[in-house]
mmCIF file with all atom_site columns, C-alpha atoms and ligand atoms in Angstrom:
data_model
loop_
_atom_site.group_PDB
_atom_site.id
_atom_site.type_symbol
_atom_site.label_atom_id
_atom_site.label_alt_id
_atom_site.label_comp_id
_atom_site.label_asym_id
_atom_site.label_entity_id
_atom_site.label_seq_id
_atom_site.pdbx_PDB_ins_code
_atom_site.Cartn_x
_atom_site.Cartn_y
_atom_site.Cartn_z
_atom_site.occupancy
_atom_site.B_iso_or_equiv
_atom_site.pdbx_formal_charge
_atom_site.auth_seq_id
_atom_site.auth_comp_id
_atom_site.auth_asym_id
_atom_site.auth_atom_id
_atom_site.pdbx_PDB_model_num
ATOM   1   C  CA  . MET A 1 1   ? -21.617 11.849 6.183   1.00 52.00 ? 1   MET A CA  1
ATOM   2   C  CA  . ALA A 1 2   ? -19.458 14.857 5.600   1.00 55.00 ? 2   ALA A CA  1
ATOM   3   C  CA  . ALA A 1 3   ? -20.498 18.247 6.491   1.00 55.00 ? 3   ALA A CA  1
ATOM   4   C  CA  . SER A 1 4   ? -20.324 19.287 2.956   1.00 53.00 ? 4   SER A CA  1
ATOM   5   C  CA  . ASP A 1 5   ? -23.168 16.786 2.138   1.00 62.00 ? 5   ASP A CA  1
ATOM   6   C  CA  . LEU A 1 6   ? -25.514 18.638 4.286   1.00 64.00 ? 6   LEU A CA  1
ATOM   7   C  CA  . ILE A 1 7   ? -24.349 22.223 3.814   1.00 71.00 ? 7   ILE A CA  1
ATOM   8   C  CA  . ASN A 1 8   ? -22.877 23.701 0.758   1.00 75.00 ? 8   ASN A CA  1
ATOM   9   C  CA  . LEU A 1 9   ? -20.989 26.412 2.528   1.00 78.00 ? 9   LEU A CA  1
ATOM   10  C  CA  . SER A 1 10  ? -19.575 28.028 -0.535  1.00 76.00 ? 10  SER A CA  1
ATOM   11  C  CA  . GLY A 1 11  ? -23.129 28.311 -1.896  1.00 79.00 ? 11  GLY A CA  1
ATOM   12  C  CA  . LEU A 1 12  ? -24.232 30.484 1.241   1.00 84.00 ? 12  LEU A CA  1
ATOM   13  C  CA  . ILE A 1 13  ? -21.270 32.917 0.723   1.00 87.00 ? 13  ILE A CA  1
ATOM   14  C  CA  . ASP A 1 14  ? -22.058 36.107 -0.780  1.00 89.00 ? 14  ASP A CA  1
ATOM   15  C  CA  . ASP A 1 15  ? -19.822 37.166 -3.730  1.00 90.00 ? 15  ASP A CA  1
ATOM   16  C  CA  . ALA A 1 16  ? -20.260 40.889 -3.157  1.00 94.00 ? 16  ALA A CA  1
ATOM   17  C  CA  . LYS A 1 17  ? -19.378 40.594 0.454   1.00 93.00 ? 17  LYS A CA  1
ATOM   18  C  CA  . CYS A 1 18  ? -16.065 38.663 -0.402  1.00 94.00 ? 18  CYS A CA  1
ATOM   19  C  CA  . PHE A 1 19  ? -14.955 41.411 -2.838  1.00 95.00 ? 19  PHE A CA  1
ATOM   20  C  CA  . ALA A 1 20  ? -15.915 44.270 -0.346  1.00 94.00 ? 20  ALA A CA  1
ATOM   21  C  CA  . LEU A 1 21  ? -13.734 42.197 2.401   1.00 92.00 ? 21  LEU A CA  1
ATOM   22  C  CA  . VAL A 1 22  ? -10.749 42.262 -0.215  1.00 93.00 ? 22  VAL A CA  1
ATOM   23  C  CA  . ARG A 1 23  ? -11.201 45.989 -0.850  1.00 94.00 ? 23  ARG A CA  1
ATOM   24  C  CA  . GLN A 1 24  ? -11.692 46.795 2.535   1.00 93.00 ? 24  GLN A CA  1
ATOM   25  C  CA  . HIS A 1 25  ? -8.212  45.119 3.565   1.00 91.00 ? 25  HIS A CA  1
ATOM   26  C  CA  . ARG A 1 26  ? -6.308  45.928 0.405   1.00 93.00 ? 26  ARG A CA  1
ATOM   27  C  CA  . TRP A 1 27  ? -7.209  49.659 0.310   1.00 94.00 ? 27  TRP A CA  1
ATOM   28  C  CA  . PRO A 1 28  ? -8.598  50.759 3.615   1.00 93.00 ? 28  PRO A CA  1
ATOM   29  C  CA  . GLU A 1 29  ? -8.166  54.487 2.426   1.00 93.00 ? 29  GLU A CA  1
ATOM   30  C  CA  . GLY A 1 30  ? -9.859  53.858 -1.119  1.00 94.00 ? 30  GLY A CA  1
ATOM   31  C  CA  . ALA A 1 31  ? -8.427  52.215 -4.095  1.00 95.00 ? 31  ALA A CA  1
ATOM   32  C  CA  . CYS A 1 32  ? -5.092  53.042 -5.546  1.00 94.00 ? 32  CYS A CA  1
ATOM   33  C  CA  . CYS A 1 33  ? -3.218  51.971 -8.669  1.00 95.00 ? 33  CYS A CA  1
ATOM   34  C  CA  . PRO A 1 34  ? -0.990  48.902 -8.169  1.00 93.00 ? 34  PRO A CA  1
ATOM   35  C  CA  . ALA A 1 35  ? 1.293   50.126 -11.053 1.00 93.00 ? 35  ALA A CA  1
ATOM   36  C  CA  . CYS A 1 36  ? 2.001   53.676 -10.010 1.00 95.00 ? 36  CYS A CA  1
ATOM   37  C  CA  . GLY A 1 37  ? 0.280   54.040 -6.439  1.00 92.00 ? 37  GLY A CA  1
ATOM   38  C  CA  . SER A 1 38  ? -1.832  56.960 -7.339  1.00 95.00 ? 38  SER A CA  1
ATOM   39  C  CA  . GLY A 1 39  ? -5.191  57.383 -5.544  1.00 94.00 ? 39  GLY A CA  1
ATOM   40  C  CA  . ALA A 1 40  ? -6.602  59.202 -8.381  1.00 96.00 ? 40  ALA A CA  1
ATOM   41  C  CA  . VAL A 1 41  ? -8.539  56.272 -9.771  1.00 96.00 ? 41  VAL A CA  1
ATOM   42  C  CA  . ILE A 1 42  ? -11.978 56.090 -11.189 1.00 96.00 ? 42  ILE A CA  1
ATOM   43  C  CA  . ARG A 1 43  ? -14.380 53.039 -11.254 1.00 96.00 ? 43  ARG A CA  1
ATOM   44  C  CA  . ASP A 1 44  ? -14.694 51.538 -14.611 1.00 93.00 ? 44  ASP A CA  1
ATOM   45  C  CA  . SER A 1 45  ? -17.517 48.993 -14.837 1.00 94.00 ? 45  SER A CA  1
ATOM   46  C  CA  . HIS A 1 46  ? -17.280 45.359 -13.708 1.00 94.00 ? 46  HIS A CA  1
ATOM   47  C  CA  . ASP A 1 47  ? -15.651 41.937 -14.708 1.00 93.00 ? 47  ASP A CA  1
ATOM   48  C  CA  . ASP A 1 48  ? -17.668 40.406 -17.320 1.00 91.00 ? 48  ASP A CA  1
ATOM   49  C  CA  . ALA A 1 49  ? -17.594 36.895 -15.702 1.00 88.00 ? 49  ALA A CA  1
ATOM   50  C  CA  . GLN A 1 50  ? -17.600 38.195 -12.056 1.00 90.00 ? 50  GLN A CA  1
ATOM   51  C  CA  . PRO A 1 51  ? -20.117 41.154 -11.762 1.00 92.00 ? 51  PRO A CA  1
ATOM   52  C  CA  . CYS A 1 52  ? -19.107 41.960 -8.242  1.00 94.00 ? 52  CYS A CA  1
ATOM   53  C  CA  . ARG A 1 53  ? -15.324 42.346 -9.266  1.00 95.00 ? 53  ARG A CA  1
ATOM   54  C  CA  . GLN A 1 54  ? -14.853 46.120 -9.642  1.00 97.00 ? 54  GLN A CA  1
ATOM   55  C  CA  . ARG A 1 55  ? -12.557 47.462 -12.367 1.00 97.00 ? 55  ARG A CA  1
ATOM   56  C  CA  . TYR A 1 56  ? -10.666 50.761 -12.232 1.00 97.00 ? 56  TYR A CA  1
ATOM   57  C  CA  . ARG A 1 57  ? -8.764  53.127 -14.557 1.00 97.00 ? 57  ARG A CA  1
ATOM   58  C  CA  . CYS A 1 58  ? -5.873  55.149 -13.156 1.00 97.00 ? 58  CYS A CA  1
ATOM   59  C  CA  . LYS A 1 59  ? -6.062  58.679 -14.079 1.00 97.00 ? 59  LYS A CA  1
ATOM   60  C  CA  . ALA A 1 60  ? -2.316  59.285 -13.430 1.00 96.00 ? 60  ALA A CA  1
ATOM   61  C  CA  . CYS A 1 61  ? -0.901  56.579 -15.556 1.00 96.00 ? 61  CYS A CA  1
ATOM   62  C  CA  . SER A 1 62  ? -4.058  55.385 -17.422 1.00 95.00 ? 62  SER A CA  1
ATOM   63  C  CA  . GLY A 1 63  ? -3.569  51.788 -16.335 1.00 95.00 ? 63  GLY A CA  1
ATOM   64  C  CA  . ARG A 1 64  ? -6.381  49.615 -15.735 1.00 96.00 ? 64  ARG A CA  1
ATOM   65  C  CA  . PHE A 1 65  ? -6.878  47.058 -12.734 1.00 96.00 ? 65  PHE A CA  1
ATOM   66  C  CA  . ASP A 1 66  ? -9.483  45.471 -10.769 1.00 95.00 ? 66  ASP A CA  1
ATOM   67  C  CA  . ASP A 1 67  ? -10.151 44.278 -7.157  1.00 95.00 ? 67  ASP A CA  1
ATOM   68  C  CA  . LEU A 1 68  ? -7.719  41.401 -7.548  1.00 93.00 ? 68  LEU A CA  1
ATOM   69  C  CA  . THR A 1 69  ? -4.978  42.679 -9.756  1.00 92.00 ? 69  THR A CA  1
ATOM   70  C  CA  . GLY A 1 70  ? -1.560  42.070 -8.211  1.00 88.00 ? 70  GLY A CA  1
ATOM   71  C  CA  . THR A 1 71  ? -2.845  39.778 -5.396  1.00 88.00 ? 71  THR A CA  1
ATOM   72  C  CA  . VAL A 1 72  ? -2.317  36.055 -5.029  1.00 85.00 ? 72  VAL A CA  1
ATOM   73  C  CA  . LEU A 1 73  ? -6.145  35.789 -5.684  1.00 88.00 ? 73  LEU A CA  1
ATOM   74  C  CA  . ALA A 1 74  ? -5.918  36.964 -9.322  1.00 86.00 ? 74  ALA A CA  1
ATOM   75  C  CA  . GLY A 1 75  ? -6.017  34.697 -12.263 1.00 81.00 ? 75  GLY A CA  1
ATOM   76  C  CA  . HIS A 1 76  ? -7.496  31.573 -10.878 1.00 81.00 ? 76  HIS A CA  1
ATOM   77  C  CA  . HIS A 1 77  ? -10.567 29.550 -12.034 1.00 82.00 ? 77  HIS A CA  1
ATOM   78  C  CA  . GLN A 1 78  ? -11.898 29.059 -8.379  1.00 87.00 ? 78  GLN A CA  1
ATOM   79  C  CA  . PRO A 1 79  ? -14.407 31.840 -7.223  1.00 89.00 ? 79  PRO A CA  1
ATOM   80  C  CA  . LEU A 1 80  ? -13.266 34.191 -4.796  1.00 92.00 ? 80  LEU A CA  1
ATOM   81  C  CA  . ARG A 1 81  ? -15.639 32.793 -2.123  1.00 92.00 ? 81  ARG A CA  1
ATOM   82  C  CA  . ALA A 1 82  ? -13.501 29.393 -2.270  1.00 92.00 ? 82  ALA A CA  1
ATOM   83  C  CA  . TRP A 1 83  ? -10.511 31.391 -1.576  1.00 93.00 ? 83  TRP A CA  1
ATOM   84  C  CA  . VAL A 1 84  ? -12.038 33.239 1.389   1.00 92.00 ? 84  VAL A CA  1
ATOM   85  C  CA  . LEU A 1 85  ? -13.374 29.907 2.836   1.00 93.00 ? 85  LEU A CA  1
ATOM   86  C  CA  . CYS A 1 86  ? -10.042 28.303 2.330   1.00 94.00 ? 86  CYS A CA  1
ATOM   87  C  CA  . LEU A 1 87  ? -8.264  31.071 4.253   1.00 93.00 ? 87  LEU A CA  1
ATOM   88  C  CA  . TYR A 1 88  ? -10.943 30.660 7.055   1.00 93.00 ? 88  TYR A CA  1
ATOM   89  C  CA  . PHE A 1 89  ? -10.551 26.904 7.272   1.00 95.00 ? 89  PHE A CA  1
ATOM   90  C  CA  . MET A 1 90  ? -6.660  27.411 7.298   1.00 95.00 ? 90  MET A CA  1
ATOM   91  C  CA  . GLY A 1 91  ? -7.253  29.775 10.332  1.00 93.00 ? 91  GLY A CA  1
ATOM   92  C  CA  . LEU A 1 92  ? -9.032  26.868 11.865  1.00 95.00 ? 92  LEU A CA  1
ATOM   93  C  CA  . ASN A 1 93  ? -5.980  24.640 11.469  1.00 94.00 ? 93  ASN A CA  1
ATOM   94  C  CA  . LEU A 1 94  ? -7.845  22.261 9.078   1.00 95.00 ? 94  LEU A CA  1
ATOM   95  C  CA  . SER A 1 95  ? -5.741  19.848 6.931   1.00 96.00 ? 95  SER A CA  1
ATOM   96  C  CA  . ASN A 1 96  ? -5.710  20.453 3.029   1.00 95.00 ? 96  ASN A CA  1
ATOM   97  C  CA  . ARG A 1 97  ? -7.661  17.088 2.896   1.00 95.00 ? 97  ARG A CA  1
ATOM   98  C  CA  . GLN A 1 98  ? -10.428 18.428 5.082   1.00 95.00 ? 98  GLN A CA  1
ATOM   99  C  CA  . ILE A 1 99  ? -10.612 21.721 3.172   1.00 95.00 ? 99  ILE A CA  1
ATOM   100 C  CA  . ALA A 1 100 ? -10.936 19.953 0.020   1.00 95.00 ? 100 ALA A CA  1
ATOM   101 C  CA  . LEU A 1 101 ? -13.880 17.804 1.403   1.00 92.00 ? 101 LEU A CA  1
ATOM   102 C  CA  . GLU A 1 102 ? -15.551 21.007 2.745   1.00 90.00 ? 102 GLU A CA  1
ATOM   103 C  CA  . LEU A 1 103 ? -15.251 23.022 -0.557  1.00 90.00 ? 103 LEU A CA  1
ATOM   104 C  CA  . GLY A 1 104 ? -15.738 19.962 -2.744  1.00 90.00 ? 104 GLY A CA  1
ATOM   105 C  CA  . LEU A 1 105 ? -12.519 20.329 -4.526  1.00 91.00 ? 105 LEU A CA  1
ATOM   106 C  CA  . ASP A 1 106 ? -9.630  18.356 -5.675  1.00 91.00 ? 106 ASP A CA  1
ATOM   107 C  CA  . SER A 1 107 ? -6.871  17.877 -3.066  1.00 91.00 ? 107 SER A CA  1
ATOM   108 C  CA  . SER A 1 108 ? -4.217  18.937 -5.382  1.00 93.00 ? 108 SER A CA  1
ATOM   109 C  CA  . ASP A 1 109 ? -6.062  22.128 -6.224  1.00 92.00 ? 109 ASP A CA  1
ATOM   110 C  CA  . THR A 1 110 ? -6.383  22.783 -2.473  1.00 94.00 ? 110 THR A CA  1
ATOM   111 C  CA  . GLN A 1 111 ? -2.964  22.131 -1.959  1.00 94.00 ? 111 GLN A CA  1
ATOM   112 C  CA  . ALA A 1 112 ? -2.119  24.917 -4.460  1.00 93.00 ? 112 ALA A CA  1
ATOM   113 C  CA  . MET A 1 113 ? -4.573  27.295 -2.946  1.00 93.00 ? 113 MET A CA  1
ATOM   114 C  CA  . THR A 1 114 ? -3.113  27.023 0.623   1.00 94.00 ? 114 THR A CA  1
ATOM   115 C  CA  . GLU A 1 115 ? 0.366   27.201 -0.623  1.00 93.00 ? 115 GLU A CA  1
ATOM   116 C  CA  . GLN A 1 116 ? -0.448  30.489 -2.449  1.00 91.00 ? 116 GLN A CA  1
ATOM   117 C  CA  . LEU A 1 117 ? -2.221  31.888 0.364   1.00 91.00 ? 117 LEU A CA  1
ATOM   118 C  CA  . ARG A 1 118 ? 0.555   31.133 2.799   1.00 90.00 ? 118 ARG A CA  1
ATOM   119 C  CA  . ARG A 1 119 ? 3.090   32.757 0.271   1.00 87.00 ? 119 ARG A CA  1
ATOM   120 C  CA  . GLY A 1 120 ? 0.752   35.760 -0.056  1.00 81.00 ? 120 GLY A CA  1
ATOM   121 C  CA  . LEU A 1 121 ? 0.393   36.340 3.807   1.00 73.00 ? 121 LEU A CA  1
ATOM   122 C  CA  . ALA A 1 122 ? 4.146   35.683 4.209   1.00 70.00 ? 122 ALA A CA  1
ATOM   123 C  CA  . ALA A 1 123 ? 4.930   38.196 1.667   1.00 68.00 ? 123 ALA A CA  1
ATOM   124 C  CA  . LYS A 1 124 ? 2.903   40.960 3.727   1.00 68.00 ? 124 LYS A CA  1
ATOM   125 C  CA  . THR A 1 125 ? 4.916   40.077 6.863   1.00 66.00 ? 125 THR A CA  1
ATOM   126 C  CA  . PRO A 1 126 ? 7.134   43.457 7.478   1.00 69.00 ? 126 PRO A CA  1
ATOM   127 C  CA  . ALA A 1 127 ? 10.970  42.830 7.405   1.00 75.00 ? 127 ALA A CA  1
ATOM   128 C  CA  . VAL A 1 128 ? 12.497  42.685 10.757  1.00 78.00 ? 128 VAL A CA  1
ATOM   129 C  CA  . GLU A 1 129 ? 13.974  45.953 12.017  1.00 84.00 ? 129 GLU A CA  1
ATOM   130 C  CA  . LEU A 1 130 ? 16.699  45.812 14.682  1.00 83.00 ? 130 LEU A CA  1
ATOM   131 C  CA  . THR A 1 131 ? 16.901  48.770 16.976  1.00 85.00 ? 131 THR A CA  1
ATOM   132 C  CA  . GLY A 1 132 ? 19.031  49.601 20.103  1.00 86.00 ? 132 GLY A CA  1
ATOM   133 C  CA  . GLU A 1 133 ? 21.796  47.381 21.156  1.00 86.00 ? 133 GLU A CA  1
ATOM   134 C  CA  . VAL A 1 134 ? 21.986  44.341 18.935  1.00 81.00 ? 134 VAL A CA  1
ATOM   135 C  CA  . GLU A 1 135 ? 24.061  41.254 19.823  1.00 82.00 ? 135 GLU A CA  1
ATOM   136 C  CA  . ILE A 1 136 ? 25.183  38.582 17.678  1.00 78.00 ? 136 ILE A CA  1
ATOM   137 C  CA  . ASP A 1 137 ? 26.726  35.207 18.706  1.00 77.00 ? 137 ASP A CA  1
ATOM   138 C  CA  . GLU A 1 138 ? 30.151  34.492 17.216  1.00 74.00 ? 138 GLU A CA  1
ATOM   139 C  CA  . VAL A 1 139 ? 30.184  31.532 14.894  1.00 70.00 ? 139 VAL A CA  1
ATOM   140 C  CA  . TYR A 1 140 ? 33.143  29.634 14.041  1.00 66.00 ? 140 TYR A CA  1
ATOM   141 C  CA  . VAL A 1 141 ? 32.833  27.130 11.237  1.00 63.00 ? 141 VAL A CA  1
ATOM   142 C  CA  . VAL A 1 142 ? 35.574  24.424 11.191  1.00 64.00 ? 142 VAL A CA  1
ATOM   143 C  CA  . ALA A 1 143 ? 36.613  24.006 7.462   1.00 63.00 ? 143 ALA A CA  1
ATOM   144 C  CA  . GLY A 1 144 ? 38.922  21.199 8.153   1.00 62.00 ? 144 GLY A CA  1
ATOM   145 C  CA  . HIS A 1 145 ? 41.975  19.920 10.077  1.00 63.00 ? 145 HIS A CA  1
ATOM   146 C  CA  . LYS A 1 146 ? 44.986  20.475 7.870   1.00 67.00 ? 146 LYS A CA  1
ATOM   147 C  CA  . GLY A 1 147 ? 47.179  17.528 8.046   1.00 71.00 ? 147 GLY A CA  1
ATOM   148 C  CA  . GLN A 1 148 ? 44.578  15.420 10.097  1.00 72.00 ? 148 GLN A CA  1
ATOM   149 C  CA  . PRO A 1 149 ? 42.383  13.748 7.510   1.00 69.00 ? 149 PRO A CA  1
ATOM   150 C  CA  . ALA A 1 150 ? 41.456  10.970 9.999   1.00 75.00 ? 150 ALA A CA  1
ATOM   151 C  CA  . ALA A 1 151 ? 39.853  13.767 12.417  1.00 68.00 ? 151 ALA A CA  1
ATOM   152 C  CA  . VAL A 1 152 ? 37.927  15.241 9.437   1.00 63.00 ? 152 VAL A CA  1
ATOM   153 C  CA  . ALA A 1 153 ? 36.389  11.948 8.441   1.00 70.00 ? 153 ALA A CA  1
ATOM   154 C  CA  . LYS A 1 154 ? 35.594  11.134 11.886  1.00 67.00 ? 154 LYS A CA  1
ATOM   155 C  CA  . ARG A 1 155 ? 33.712  14.332 12.250  1.00 62.00 ? 155 ARG A CA  1
ATOM   156 C  CA  . ALA A 1 156 ? 31.876  13.875 8.993   1.00 58.00 ? 156 ALA A CA  1
ATOM   157 C  CA  . GLY A 1 157 ? 30.946  10.462 10.055  1.00 57.00 ? 157 GLY A CA  1
ATOM   158 C  CA  . SER A 1 158 ? 29.559  11.575 13.474  1.00 54.00 ? 158 SER A CA  1
ATOM   159 C  CA  . GLY A 1 159 ? 26.830  13.603 11.637  1.00 53.00 ? 159 GLY A CA  1
ATOM   160 C  CA  . ALA A 1 160 ? 28.125  17.117 12.806  1.00 52.00 ? 160 ALA A CA  1
ATOM   161 C  CA  . GLY A 1 161 ? 29.036  17.943 9.140   1.00 53.00 ? 161 GLY A CA  1
ATOM   162 C  CA  . ALA A 1 162 ? 25.695  16.732 7.813   1.00 58.00 ? 162 ALA A CA  1
ATOM   163 C  CA  . GLY A 1 163 ? 24.157  19.226 10.591  1.00 62.00 ? 163 GLY A CA  1
ATOM   164 C  CA  . TRP A 1 164 ? 26.255  22.375 9.452   1.00 61.00 ? 164 TRP A CA  1
ATOM   165 C  CA  . ARG A 1 165 ? 25.280  21.579 5.854   1.00 66.00 ? 165 ARG A CA  1
ATOM   166 C  CA  . ALA A 1 166 ? 21.451  21.516 6.530   1.00 68.00 ? 166 ALA A CA  1
ATOM   167 C  CA  . ARG A 1 167 ? 22.061  24.924 8.465   1.00 68.00 ? 167 ARG A CA  1
ATOM   168 C  CA  . ARG A 1 168 ? 24.048  26.420 5.767   1.00 68.00 ? 168 ARG A CA  1
ATOM   169 C  CA  . ALA A 1 169 ? 21.366  25.348 3.211   1.00 69.00 ? 169 ALA A CA  1
ATOM   170 C  CA  . ALA A 1 170 ? 18.510  26.778 5.485   1.00 67.00 ? 170 ALA A CA  1
ATOM   171 C  CA  . ALA A 1 171 ? 20.569  30.191 5.708   1.00 66.00 ? 171 ALA A CA  1
ATOM   172 C  CA  . ARG A 1 172 ? 20.936  30.202 1.890   1.00 65.00 ? 172 ARG A CA  1
ATOM   173 C  CA  . TRP A 1 173 ? 17.137  29.424 1.312   1.00 64.00 ? 173 TRP A CA  1
ATOM   174 C  CA  . ARG A 1 174 ? 16.270  32.452 3.800   1.00 62.00 ? 174 ARG A CA  1
ATOM   175 C  CA  . ARG A 1 175 ? 18.619  34.692 1.912   1.00 62.00 ? 175 ARG A CA  1
ATOM   176 C  CA  . THR A 1 176 ? 17.302  33.842 -1.486  1.00 61.00 ? 176 THR A CA  1
ATOM   177 C  CA  . SER A 1 177 ? 13.631  33.487 -0.725  1.00 58.00 ? 177 SER A CA  1
ATOM   178 C  CA  . ARG A 1 178 ? 13.187  36.954 0.703   1.00 54.00 ? 178 ARG A CA  1
ATOM   179 C  CA  . PRO A 1 179 ? 11.103  39.273 -1.569  1.00 53.00 ? 179 PRO A CA  1
ATOM   180 C  CA  . SER A 1 180 ? 13.276  41.334 -3.569  1.00 48.00 ? 180 SER A CA  1
ATOM   181 C  CA  . SER A 1 181 ? 11.120  44.439 -2.769  1.00 45.00 ? 181 SER A CA  1
ATOM   182 C  CA  . ALA A 1 182 ? 11.905  44.136 0.806   1.00 41.00 ? 182 ALA A CA  1
HETATM 183 ZN ZN1 . LIG B 2 .   ? -1.390  54.370 -12.134 1.00 94.66 ? 201 LIG B ZN1 1
#
């Protein structure tokens, strides 16, 4: 019998506390406008479907936003408590399948949630800053041996070429997947 048959964990979690948790992490100094960054915001009622989701209005740019606007948690049909629990289970190193069982969700839904949460957390990681003396190893890439096609063919066959291609693809991925705001 799965634990989820005995205890519906999601049903025991308090929605109000989940939203309070998000607010506390997102705006430890008080809410500010995600559009213009102003701290001059006023509370402006609650979400119609989720009564614990606070809405705000920015006095500087007249923009409207709520607790989840601009986060990976916005615009999903799963309640916030499912996301909070999902994040908690990820911290316990549970597999997507186990998380799906615990939350009573589809495994493909769970997969999408864990991917989004990982992306969201990675985007928060500050860019690496190099200080002091920085040393870089020299890299020499052999493009080919002019006039020695046999040697080139031998190299490609040995797998060295494939390894280099994989490293080049990985480097390109790192370059292009970096958030543009960083
Ligand atoms: Zn604003």
